[in-house]
Coordinates of C-alpha atoms and ligand atoms in Angstrom, one line a residue:
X1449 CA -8.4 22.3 -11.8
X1450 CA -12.2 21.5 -12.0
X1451 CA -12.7 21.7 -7.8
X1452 CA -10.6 24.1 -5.3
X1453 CA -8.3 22.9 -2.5
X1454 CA -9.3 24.6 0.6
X1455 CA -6.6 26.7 2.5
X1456 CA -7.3 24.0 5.6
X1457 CA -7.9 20.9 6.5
X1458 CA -9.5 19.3 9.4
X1459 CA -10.1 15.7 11.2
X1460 CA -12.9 13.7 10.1
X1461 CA -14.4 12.4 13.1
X1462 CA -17.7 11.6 13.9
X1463 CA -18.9 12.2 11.1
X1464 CA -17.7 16.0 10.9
X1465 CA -14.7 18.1 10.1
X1466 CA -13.3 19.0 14.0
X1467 CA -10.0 20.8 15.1
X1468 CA -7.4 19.0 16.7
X1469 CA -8.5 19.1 19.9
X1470 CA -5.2 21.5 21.0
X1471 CA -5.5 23.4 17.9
X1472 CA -2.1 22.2 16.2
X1473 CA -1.8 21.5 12.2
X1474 CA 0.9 21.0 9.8
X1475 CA 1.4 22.2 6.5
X1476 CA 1.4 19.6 3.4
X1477 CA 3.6 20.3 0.6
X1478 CA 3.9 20.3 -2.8
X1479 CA 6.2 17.9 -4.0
X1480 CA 7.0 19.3 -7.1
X1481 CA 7.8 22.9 -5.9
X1482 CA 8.5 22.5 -2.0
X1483 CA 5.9 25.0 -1.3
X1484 CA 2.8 24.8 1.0
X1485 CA -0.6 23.4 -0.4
X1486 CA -2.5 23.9 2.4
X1487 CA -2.4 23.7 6.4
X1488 CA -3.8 20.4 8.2
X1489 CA -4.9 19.7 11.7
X1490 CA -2.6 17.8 13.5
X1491 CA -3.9 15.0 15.5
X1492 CA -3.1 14.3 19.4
X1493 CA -4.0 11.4 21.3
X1494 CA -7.1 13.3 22.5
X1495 CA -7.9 13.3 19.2
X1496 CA -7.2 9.3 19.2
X1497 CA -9.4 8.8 21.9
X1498 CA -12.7 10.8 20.3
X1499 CA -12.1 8.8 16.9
X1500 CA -11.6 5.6 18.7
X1501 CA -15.2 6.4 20.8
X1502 CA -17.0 7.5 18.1
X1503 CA -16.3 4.3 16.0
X1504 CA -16.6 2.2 19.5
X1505 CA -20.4 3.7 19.9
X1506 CA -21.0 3.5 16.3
X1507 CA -19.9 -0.1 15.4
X1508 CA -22.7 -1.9 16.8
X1509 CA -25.3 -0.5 15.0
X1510 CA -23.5 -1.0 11.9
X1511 CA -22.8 -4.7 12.4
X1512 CA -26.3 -4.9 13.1
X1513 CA -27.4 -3.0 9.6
X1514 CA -28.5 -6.0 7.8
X1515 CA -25.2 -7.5 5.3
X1516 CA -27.0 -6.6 2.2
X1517 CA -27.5 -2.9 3.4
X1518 CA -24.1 -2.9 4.7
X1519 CA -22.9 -3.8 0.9
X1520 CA -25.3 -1.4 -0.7
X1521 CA -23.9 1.7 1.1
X1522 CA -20.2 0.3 0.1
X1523 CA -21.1 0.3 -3.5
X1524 CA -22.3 3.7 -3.4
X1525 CA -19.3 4.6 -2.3
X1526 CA -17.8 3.4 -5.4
X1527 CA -20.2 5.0 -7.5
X1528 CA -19.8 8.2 -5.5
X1529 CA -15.8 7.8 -5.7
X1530 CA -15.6 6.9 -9.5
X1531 CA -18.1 10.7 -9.9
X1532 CA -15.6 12.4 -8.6
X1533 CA -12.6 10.7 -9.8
X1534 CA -11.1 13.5 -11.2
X1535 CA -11.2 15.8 -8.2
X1536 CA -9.5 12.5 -6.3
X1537 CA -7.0 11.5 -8.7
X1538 CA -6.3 15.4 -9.3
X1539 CA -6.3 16.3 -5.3
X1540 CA -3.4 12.9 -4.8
X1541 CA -1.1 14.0 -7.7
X1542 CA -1.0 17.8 -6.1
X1543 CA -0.4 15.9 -2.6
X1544 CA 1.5 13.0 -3.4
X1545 CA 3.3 13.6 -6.5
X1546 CA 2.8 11.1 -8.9
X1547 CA 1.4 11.6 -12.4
X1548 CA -2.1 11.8 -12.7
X1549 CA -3.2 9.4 -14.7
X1550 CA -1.4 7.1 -12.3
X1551 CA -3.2 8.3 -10.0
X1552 CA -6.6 8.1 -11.9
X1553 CA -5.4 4.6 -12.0
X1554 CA -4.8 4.8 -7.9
X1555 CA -8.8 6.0 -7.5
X1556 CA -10.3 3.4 -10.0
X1557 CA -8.3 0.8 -7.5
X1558 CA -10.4 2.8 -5.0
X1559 CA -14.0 2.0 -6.7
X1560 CA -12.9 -1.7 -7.0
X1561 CA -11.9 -2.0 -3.4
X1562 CA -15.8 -0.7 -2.6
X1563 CA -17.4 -2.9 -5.5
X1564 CA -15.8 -5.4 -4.4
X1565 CA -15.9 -5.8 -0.8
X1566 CA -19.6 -4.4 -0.7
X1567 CA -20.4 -7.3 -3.4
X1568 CA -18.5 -9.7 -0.5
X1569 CA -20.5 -8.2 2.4
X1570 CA -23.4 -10.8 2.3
X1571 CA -21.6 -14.0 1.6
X1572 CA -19.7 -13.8 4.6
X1573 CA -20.6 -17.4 5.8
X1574 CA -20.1 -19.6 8.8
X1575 CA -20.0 -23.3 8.1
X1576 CA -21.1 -26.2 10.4
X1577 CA -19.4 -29.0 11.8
X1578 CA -20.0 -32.3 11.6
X1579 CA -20.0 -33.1 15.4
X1580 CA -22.5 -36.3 15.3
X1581 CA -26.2 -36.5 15.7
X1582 CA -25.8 -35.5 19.3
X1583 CA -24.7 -31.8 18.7
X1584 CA -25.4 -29.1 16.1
X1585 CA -22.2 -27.0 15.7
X1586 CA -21.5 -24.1 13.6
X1587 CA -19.6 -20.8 13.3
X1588 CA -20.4 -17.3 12.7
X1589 CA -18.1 -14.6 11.6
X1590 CA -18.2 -11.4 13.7
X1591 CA -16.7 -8.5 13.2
X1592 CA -13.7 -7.3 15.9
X1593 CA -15.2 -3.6 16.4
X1594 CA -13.0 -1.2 15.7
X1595 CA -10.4 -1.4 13.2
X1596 CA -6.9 1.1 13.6
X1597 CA -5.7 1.3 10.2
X1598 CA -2.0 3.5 9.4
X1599 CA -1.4 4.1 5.9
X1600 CA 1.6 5.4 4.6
X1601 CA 2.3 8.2 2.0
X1602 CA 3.0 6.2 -1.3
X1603 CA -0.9 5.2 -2.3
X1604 CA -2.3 7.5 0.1
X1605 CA -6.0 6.8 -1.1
X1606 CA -5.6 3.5 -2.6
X1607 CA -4.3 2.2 0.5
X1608 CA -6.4 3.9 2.4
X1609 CA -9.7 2.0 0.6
X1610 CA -7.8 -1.4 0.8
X1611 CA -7.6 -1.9 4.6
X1612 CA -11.4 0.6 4.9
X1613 CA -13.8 -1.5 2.7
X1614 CA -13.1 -4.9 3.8
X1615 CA -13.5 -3.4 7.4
X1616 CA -16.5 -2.0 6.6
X1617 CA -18.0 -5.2 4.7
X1618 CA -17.1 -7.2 7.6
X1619 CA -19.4 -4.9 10.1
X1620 CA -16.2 -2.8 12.1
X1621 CA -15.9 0.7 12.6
X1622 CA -12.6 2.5 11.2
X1623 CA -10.4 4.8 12.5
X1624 CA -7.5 5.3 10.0
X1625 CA -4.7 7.6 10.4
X1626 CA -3.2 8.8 7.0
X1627 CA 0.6 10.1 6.7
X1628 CA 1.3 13.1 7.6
X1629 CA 2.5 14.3 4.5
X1630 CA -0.3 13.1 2.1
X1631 CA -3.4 13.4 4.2
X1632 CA -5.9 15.1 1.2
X1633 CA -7.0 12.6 -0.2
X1634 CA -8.6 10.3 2.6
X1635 CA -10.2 13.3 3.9
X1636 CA -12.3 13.6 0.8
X1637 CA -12.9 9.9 0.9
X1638 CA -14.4 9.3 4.6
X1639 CA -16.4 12.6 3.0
X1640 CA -17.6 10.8 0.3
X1641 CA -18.4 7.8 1.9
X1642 CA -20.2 9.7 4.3
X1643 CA -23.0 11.5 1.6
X1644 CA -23.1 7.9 0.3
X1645 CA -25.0 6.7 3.6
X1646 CA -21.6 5.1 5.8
X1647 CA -22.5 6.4 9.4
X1648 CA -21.8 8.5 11.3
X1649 CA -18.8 7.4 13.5
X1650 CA -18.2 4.3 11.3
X1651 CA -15.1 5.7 9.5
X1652 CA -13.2 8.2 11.1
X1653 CA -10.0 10.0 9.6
X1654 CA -7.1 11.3 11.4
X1655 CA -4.1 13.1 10.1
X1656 CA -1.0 14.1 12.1
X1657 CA 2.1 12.2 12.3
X1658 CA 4.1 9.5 14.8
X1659 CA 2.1 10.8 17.7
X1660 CA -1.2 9.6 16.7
X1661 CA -0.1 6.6 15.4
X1662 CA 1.5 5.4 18.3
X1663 CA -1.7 6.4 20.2
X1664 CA -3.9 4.4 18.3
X1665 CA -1.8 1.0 18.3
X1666 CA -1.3 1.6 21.5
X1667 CA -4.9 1.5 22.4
X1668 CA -6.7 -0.2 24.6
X1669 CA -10.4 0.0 22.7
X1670 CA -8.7 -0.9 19.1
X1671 CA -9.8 -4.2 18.6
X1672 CA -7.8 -4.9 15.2
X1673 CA -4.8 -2.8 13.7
X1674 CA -3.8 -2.9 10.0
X1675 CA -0.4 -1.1 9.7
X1676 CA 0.8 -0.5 6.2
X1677 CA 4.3 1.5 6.4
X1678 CA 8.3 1.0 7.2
X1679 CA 9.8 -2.1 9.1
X1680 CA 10.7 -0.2 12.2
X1681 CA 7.7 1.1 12.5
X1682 CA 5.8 -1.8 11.6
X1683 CA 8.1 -3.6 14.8
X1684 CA 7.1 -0.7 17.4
X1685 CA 2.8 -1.5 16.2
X1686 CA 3.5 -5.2 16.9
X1687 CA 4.8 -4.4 20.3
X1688 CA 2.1 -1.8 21.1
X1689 CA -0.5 -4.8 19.9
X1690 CA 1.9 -7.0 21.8
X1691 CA 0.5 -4.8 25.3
X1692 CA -3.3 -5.5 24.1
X1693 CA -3.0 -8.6 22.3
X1694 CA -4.5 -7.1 19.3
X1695 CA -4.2 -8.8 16.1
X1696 CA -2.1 -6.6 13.4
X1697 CA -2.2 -6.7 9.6
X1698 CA 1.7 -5.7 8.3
X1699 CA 2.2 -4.8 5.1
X1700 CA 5.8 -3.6 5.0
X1701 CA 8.7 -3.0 2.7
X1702 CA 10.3 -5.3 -0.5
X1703 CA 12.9 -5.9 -2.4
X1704 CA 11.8 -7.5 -5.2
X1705 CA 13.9 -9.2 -7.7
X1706 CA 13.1 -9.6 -11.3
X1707 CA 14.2 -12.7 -12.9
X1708 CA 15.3 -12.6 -16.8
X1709 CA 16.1 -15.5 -18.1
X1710 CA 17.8 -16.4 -21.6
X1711 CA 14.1 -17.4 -22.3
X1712 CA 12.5 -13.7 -21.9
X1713 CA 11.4 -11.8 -24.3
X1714 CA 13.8 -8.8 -23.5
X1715 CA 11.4 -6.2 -24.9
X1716 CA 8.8 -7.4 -22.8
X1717 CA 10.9 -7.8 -19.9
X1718 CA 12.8 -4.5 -20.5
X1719 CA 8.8 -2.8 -20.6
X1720 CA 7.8 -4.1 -17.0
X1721 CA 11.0 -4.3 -15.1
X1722 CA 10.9 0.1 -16.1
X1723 CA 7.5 -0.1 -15.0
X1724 CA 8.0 -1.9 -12.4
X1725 CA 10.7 0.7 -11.0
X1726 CA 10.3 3.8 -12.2
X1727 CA 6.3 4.3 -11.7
X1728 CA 5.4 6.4 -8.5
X1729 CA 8.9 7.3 -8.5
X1730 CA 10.0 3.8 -7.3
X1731 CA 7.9 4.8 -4.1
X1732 CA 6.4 1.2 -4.3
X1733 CA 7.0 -2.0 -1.7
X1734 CA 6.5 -4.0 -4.6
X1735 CA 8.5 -2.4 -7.0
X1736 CA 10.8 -4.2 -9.2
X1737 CA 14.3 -3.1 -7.4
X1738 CA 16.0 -6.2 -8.4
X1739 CA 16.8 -7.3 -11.8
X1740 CA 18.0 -10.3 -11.9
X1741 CA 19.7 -11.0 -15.4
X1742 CA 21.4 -14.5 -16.8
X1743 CA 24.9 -13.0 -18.0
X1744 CA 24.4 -14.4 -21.8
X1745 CA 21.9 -11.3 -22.3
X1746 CA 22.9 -9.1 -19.3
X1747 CA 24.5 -6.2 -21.9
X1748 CA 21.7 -5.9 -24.1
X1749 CA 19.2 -6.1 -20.9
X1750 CA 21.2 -3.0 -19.5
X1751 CA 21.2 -0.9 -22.8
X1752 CA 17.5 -1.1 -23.2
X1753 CA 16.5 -0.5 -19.8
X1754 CA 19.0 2.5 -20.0
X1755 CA 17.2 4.0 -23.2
X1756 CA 14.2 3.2 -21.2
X1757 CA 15.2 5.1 -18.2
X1758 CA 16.4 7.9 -20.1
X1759 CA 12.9 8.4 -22.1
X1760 CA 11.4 9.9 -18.9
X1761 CA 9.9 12.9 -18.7
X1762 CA 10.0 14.8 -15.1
X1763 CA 7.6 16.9 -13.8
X1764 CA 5.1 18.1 -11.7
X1765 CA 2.2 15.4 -11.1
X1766 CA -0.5 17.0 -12.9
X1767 CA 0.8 17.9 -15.6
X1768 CA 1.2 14.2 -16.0
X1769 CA 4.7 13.8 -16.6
X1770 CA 6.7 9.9 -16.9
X1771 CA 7.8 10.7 -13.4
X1772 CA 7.0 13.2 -11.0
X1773 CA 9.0 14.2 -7.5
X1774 CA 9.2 12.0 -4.5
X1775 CA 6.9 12.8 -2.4
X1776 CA 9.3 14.9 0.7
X1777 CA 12.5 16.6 1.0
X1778 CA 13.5 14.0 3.7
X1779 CA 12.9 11.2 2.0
X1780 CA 14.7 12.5 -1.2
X1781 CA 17.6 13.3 0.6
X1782 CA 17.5 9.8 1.8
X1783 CA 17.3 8.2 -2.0
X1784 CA 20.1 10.5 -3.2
X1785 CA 21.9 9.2 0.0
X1786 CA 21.5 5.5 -1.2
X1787 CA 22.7 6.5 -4.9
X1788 CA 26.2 7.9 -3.5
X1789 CA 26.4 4.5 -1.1
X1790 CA 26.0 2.7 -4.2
X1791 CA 28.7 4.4 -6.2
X1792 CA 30.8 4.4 -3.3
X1793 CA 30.7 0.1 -2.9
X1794 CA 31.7 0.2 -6.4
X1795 CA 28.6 -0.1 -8.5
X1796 CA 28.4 1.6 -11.7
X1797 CA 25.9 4.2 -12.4
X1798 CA 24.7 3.3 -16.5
X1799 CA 22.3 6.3 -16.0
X1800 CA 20.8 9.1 -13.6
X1801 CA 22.3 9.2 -10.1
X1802 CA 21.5 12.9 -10.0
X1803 CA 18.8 15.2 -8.5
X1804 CA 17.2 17.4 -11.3
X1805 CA 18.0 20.5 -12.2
X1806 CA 14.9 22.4 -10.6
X1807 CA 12.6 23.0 -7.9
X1808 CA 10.6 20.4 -5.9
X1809 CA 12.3 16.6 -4.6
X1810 CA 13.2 15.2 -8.6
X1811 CA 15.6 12.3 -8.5
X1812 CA 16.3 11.1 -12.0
X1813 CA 15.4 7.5 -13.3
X1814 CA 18.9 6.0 -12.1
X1815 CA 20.6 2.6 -13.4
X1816 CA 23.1 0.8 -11.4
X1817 CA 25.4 -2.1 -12.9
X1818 CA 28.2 -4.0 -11.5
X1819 CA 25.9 -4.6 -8.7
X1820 CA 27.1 -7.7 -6.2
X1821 CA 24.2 -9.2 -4.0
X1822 CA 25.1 -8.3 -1.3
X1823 CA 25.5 -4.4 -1.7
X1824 CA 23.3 -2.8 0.4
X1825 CA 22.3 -1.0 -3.1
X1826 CA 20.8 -4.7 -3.6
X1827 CA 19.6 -5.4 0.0
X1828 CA 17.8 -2.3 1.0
X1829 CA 14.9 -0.9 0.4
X1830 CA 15.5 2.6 -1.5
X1831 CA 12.1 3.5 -2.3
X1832 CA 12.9 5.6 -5.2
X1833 CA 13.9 5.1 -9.0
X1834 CA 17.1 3.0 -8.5
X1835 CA 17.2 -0.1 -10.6
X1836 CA 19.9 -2.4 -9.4
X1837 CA 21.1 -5.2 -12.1
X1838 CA 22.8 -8.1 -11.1
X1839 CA 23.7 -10.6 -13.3
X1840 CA 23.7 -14.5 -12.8
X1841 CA 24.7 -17.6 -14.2
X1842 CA 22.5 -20.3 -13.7
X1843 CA 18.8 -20.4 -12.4
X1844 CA 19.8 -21.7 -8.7
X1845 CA 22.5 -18.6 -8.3
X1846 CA 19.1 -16.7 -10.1
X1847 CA 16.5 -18.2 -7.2
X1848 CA 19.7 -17.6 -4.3
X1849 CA 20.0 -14.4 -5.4
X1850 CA 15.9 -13.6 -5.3
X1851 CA 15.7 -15.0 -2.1
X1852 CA 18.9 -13.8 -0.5
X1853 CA 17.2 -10.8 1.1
X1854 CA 15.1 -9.9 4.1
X1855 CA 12.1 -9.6 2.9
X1856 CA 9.9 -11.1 0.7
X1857 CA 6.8 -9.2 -0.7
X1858 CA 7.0 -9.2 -4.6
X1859 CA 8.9 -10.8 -7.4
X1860 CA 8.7 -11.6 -11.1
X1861 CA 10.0 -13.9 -13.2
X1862 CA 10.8 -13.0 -16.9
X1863 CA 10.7 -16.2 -19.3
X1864 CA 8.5 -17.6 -22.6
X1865 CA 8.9 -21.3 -21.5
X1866 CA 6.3 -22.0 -19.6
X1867 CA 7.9 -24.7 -17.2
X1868 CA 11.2 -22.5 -16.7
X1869 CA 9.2 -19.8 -15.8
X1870 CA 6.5 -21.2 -13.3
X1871 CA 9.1 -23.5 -11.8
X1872 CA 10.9 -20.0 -10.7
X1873 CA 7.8 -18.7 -10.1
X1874 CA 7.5 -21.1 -7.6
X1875 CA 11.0 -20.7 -6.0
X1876 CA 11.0 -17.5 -5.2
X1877 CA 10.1 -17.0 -1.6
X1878 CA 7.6 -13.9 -1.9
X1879 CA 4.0 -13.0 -1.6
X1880 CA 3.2 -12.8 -5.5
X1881 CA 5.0 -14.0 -7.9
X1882 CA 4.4 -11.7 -11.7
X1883 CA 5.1 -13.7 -14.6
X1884 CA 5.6 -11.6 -17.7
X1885 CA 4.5 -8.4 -16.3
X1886 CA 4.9 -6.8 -12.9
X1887 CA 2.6 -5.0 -10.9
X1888 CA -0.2 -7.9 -12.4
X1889 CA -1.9 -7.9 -8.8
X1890 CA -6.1 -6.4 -8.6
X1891 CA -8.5 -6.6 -5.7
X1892 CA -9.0 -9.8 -6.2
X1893 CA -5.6 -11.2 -5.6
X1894 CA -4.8 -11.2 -2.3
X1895 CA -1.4 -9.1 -1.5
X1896 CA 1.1 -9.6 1.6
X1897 CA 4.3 -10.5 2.6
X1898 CA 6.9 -13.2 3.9
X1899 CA 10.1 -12.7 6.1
X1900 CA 10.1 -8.7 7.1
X1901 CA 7.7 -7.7 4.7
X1902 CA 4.9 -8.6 6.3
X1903 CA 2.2 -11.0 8.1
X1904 CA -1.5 -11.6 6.8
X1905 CA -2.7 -10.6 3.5
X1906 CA -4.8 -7.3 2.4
X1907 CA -6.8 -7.8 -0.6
X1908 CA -8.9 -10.6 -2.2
X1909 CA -11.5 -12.6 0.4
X1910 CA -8.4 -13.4 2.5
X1911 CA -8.4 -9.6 3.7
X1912 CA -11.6 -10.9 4.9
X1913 CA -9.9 -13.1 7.4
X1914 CA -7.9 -10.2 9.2
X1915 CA -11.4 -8.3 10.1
X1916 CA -13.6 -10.9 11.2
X1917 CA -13.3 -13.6 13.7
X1918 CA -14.7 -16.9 14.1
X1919 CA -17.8 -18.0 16.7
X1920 CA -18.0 -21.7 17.4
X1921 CA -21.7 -22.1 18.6
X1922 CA -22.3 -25.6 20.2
X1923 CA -26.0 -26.8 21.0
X1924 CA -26.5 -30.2 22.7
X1925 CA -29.3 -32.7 21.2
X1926 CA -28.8 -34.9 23.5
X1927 CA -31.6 -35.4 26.6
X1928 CA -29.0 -36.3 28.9
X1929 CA -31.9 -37.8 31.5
X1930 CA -33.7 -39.9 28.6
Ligands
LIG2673 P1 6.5 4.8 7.9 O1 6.6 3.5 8.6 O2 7.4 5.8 8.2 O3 5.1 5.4 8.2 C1 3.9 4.7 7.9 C2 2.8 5.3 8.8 O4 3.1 5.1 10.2 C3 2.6 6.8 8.7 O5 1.2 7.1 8.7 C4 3.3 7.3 9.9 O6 2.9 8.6 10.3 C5 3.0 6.3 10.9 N1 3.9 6.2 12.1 C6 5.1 6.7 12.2 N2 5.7 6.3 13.4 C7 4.7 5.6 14.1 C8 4.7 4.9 15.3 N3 5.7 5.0 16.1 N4 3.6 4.2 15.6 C9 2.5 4.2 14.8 N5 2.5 4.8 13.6 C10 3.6 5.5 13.2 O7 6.5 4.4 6.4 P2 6.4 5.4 5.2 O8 7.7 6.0 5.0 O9 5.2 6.3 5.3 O10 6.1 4.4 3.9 C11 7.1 3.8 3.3 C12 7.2 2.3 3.7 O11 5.9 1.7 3.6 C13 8.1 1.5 2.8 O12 8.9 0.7 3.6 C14 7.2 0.7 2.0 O13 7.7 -0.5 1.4 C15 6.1 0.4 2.9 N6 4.8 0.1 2.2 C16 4.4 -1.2 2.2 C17 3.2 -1.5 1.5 C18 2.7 -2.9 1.5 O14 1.5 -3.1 1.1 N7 3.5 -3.9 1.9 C19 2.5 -0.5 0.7 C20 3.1 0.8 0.8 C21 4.2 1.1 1.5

């Protein structure tokens, strides 16, 4: 490794590496052997409350660092992030588990989410309204102040960046709390963007676990709270913010369904639907879980994407394996637990189903076929590299299907004719809709759920919307004594 991972880890606050303030840490572990990478301060509410004061005193100075400046620092940061993208992408493989060069792919994402949102930062307009020649109205877009964000463990920096720079751009101070078994990599961010000129104060980084994160929706001086995580958890945020009446951002789990139609290219579809499920391990809420297959080409769908799932190499993340582990012991427990519900409701396992044969939390690329709807193989969300297949007859049973789950974040449709395929496209009941690839999304397109999996929308200008709010300023013209 070209850089060294220090022993310990500690909060970013303030612009400085601090303690927990009662001295407690936490180890984070090393997917792919189960042993300790390093020990991390674990955040308490105290800790909450400095964060949530040091962004409180240092949001108003930035909101009142002219846009332009504002956007200059933020593309620094990318600059500063894509220098050291191999220490990133090499510090979130070791953490996180995934293959490196996926997560190379992770910290470019990062750049882009800076580049882009610093290029937005000063053409964030009002309008006015046309209210008569009696009146001048007009808006202006401020900032909330400080911005809670909760990330979870699957894009650990990527996610962090997403809900950060569009925060920043629209003038609030951050305090994010990363998961508590990935928190690396946002450490070395808030780092970097502090040497590239982001205050002090204005992005604060806390790692720790449930407590925290309760501590920080639950707060009174939050002004805005982006939660990106599980659906129970994303329910207990809401009713925190419910207390407050904070506005919340939730970006929550999927269970996306690929459609592949008679029409599809089945290479092509075979290629993304594997992509879609087995990179990051499957640890993706807009993974393709689903696929969806008209019966007429169901048996040569399943071979391919069989001799697909079987051409994965595991191991550990930087070696840069197909796969690597998932990312804890708990939550590979829990995917192995889903495989054995599935064989026991009757689905059969066309490949995988096992844990490797080594160290570290390896679940093999698994296959399931025979696959009803209504399995809970086919409702859940497993998180992990279980591709269901469910076959159907004719495009409404396709679109029922699709749409016959709770949530509704991703989904893809597989088909060379163009009207099948955008007519589908447009009856499935997600977020995005991939045509011909999955996983097509970019910071430009602006990502976010229906049903469970989510309100508002992170990414694109419409992330925009979730960190600033609208001033109507009214001025009479009118000399009411004339
Ligand atoms: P999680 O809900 O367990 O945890 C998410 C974050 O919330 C973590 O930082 C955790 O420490 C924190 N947290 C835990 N309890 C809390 C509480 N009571 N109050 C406040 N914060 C609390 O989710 P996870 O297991 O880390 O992530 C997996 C889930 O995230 C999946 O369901 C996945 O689909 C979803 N996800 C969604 C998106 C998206 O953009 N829609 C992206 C990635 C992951």
């Amino acid at each position: 490794m070209a850089f060294e991972i220090h022993d310990r880890y500690q909060l970013f606050v303030d612009g400085a590496f601090v303690d927990a303030a009662d001295g407690e840490t936490r180890e984070t572990i090393d997917p792919a052997t189960g042993e300790p990478i390093a020990t991390v301060a674990e955040a308490t509410a105290t800790d909450v409350d400095r964060a949530v004061e040091a962004a409180a005193a240092a949001q108003p100075e930035w909101a009142a660092t002219s846009a332009a400046e504002r956007g200059r620092i933020l593309q620094r940061v990318a600059r500063s992030v894509r220098e050291h993208a191999d220490e990133l992408a090499e510090l979130e493989s070791r953490d996180q588990g995934k293959p490196v060069s996926q997560a190379h792919h992770d910290v470019e994402g990062v750049a882009r989410f800076f580049e882009y949102y610093g290029g937005a930062a000063d053409k964030l307009e009002g309008r006015t309204a046309p209210t008569g020649a009696d009146k001048l109205a007009f808006t202006e877009r401020e900032p909330y102040g400080v911005s809670g964000q909760i990330v979870p463990w699957n894009f650990p920096v990527n996610l962090t960046a997403r809900g950060v720079a569009p925060a920043l751009a629209a003038g609030n101070a951050v305090v994010v709390k990363a998961a508590p078994t990935t928190p690396l990599s946002a450490l070395r961010l808030a780092e970097l963007a502090s040497e590239a000129g982001v205050p002090d104060g204005a992005l604060n980084v806390l790692t720790g676990g449930a407590e925290p994160g309760e501590a920080l929706s639950d707060h009174g001086d939050v002004d805005v709270l982006t939660f990106t995580g599980s659906v129970p958890t994303g329910q207990a945020v809401m009713q925190s913010a419910a207390e407050t009446i904070t506005p919340v951002t939730l970006e929550l789990g999927g269970k996306n369904a690929a459609i592949v139609t008679p029409e599809a290219d089945l290479g092509s579809a075979v290629f993304w639907t594997s992509i879609g499920i087995f990179t990051n391990g499957g640890q993706i809420c807009s993974a393709a879980d689903r696929a969806v297959v008209h019966e007429s080409i169901y048996d040569d769908f399943v071979e391919s994407v069989v001799d697909r799932a079987e051409s994965y190499d595991l191991g550990p993340g930087v070696e840069d394996p197909g796969m690597g582990p998932l990312n804890h012991e708990s939550h590979y427990e829990s995917v192995l637990e889903y495989i054995d519900v599935g064989v026991n409701e009757g689905a059969t396992l066309a490949t995988g189903g096992e844990a490797a044969d080594r160290e570290g939390f390896f679940v093999e690329p698994t296959v399931f076929t025979d696959v009803e709807p209504d399995m809970r193989i086919a409702q859940e969300e497993i998180f992990g590299p279980v591709l269901t297949v469910i076959p159907y007859g004719d495009p409404a049973e396709a679109v029922d299907i699709a749409n016959g789950v709770e949530y509704g974040l991703t989904g893809g449709v597989f088909s060379q004719d163009v009207d099948e395929a955008l007519s589908l496209a447009r009856r499935v009941d997600a977020g995005t809709v991939y045509v011909n690839e999955w996983f097509g999304g970019t910071p430009e397109t602006p990502f976010g759920g229906t049903k469970k999996s989510g309100i508002g929308r992170e990414k694109g200008l419409e992330a925009l919307d979730a960190y600033l709010q609208t001033k109507s300023i009214t001025v009479n013209l009118d000399d009411p004594t004339a």
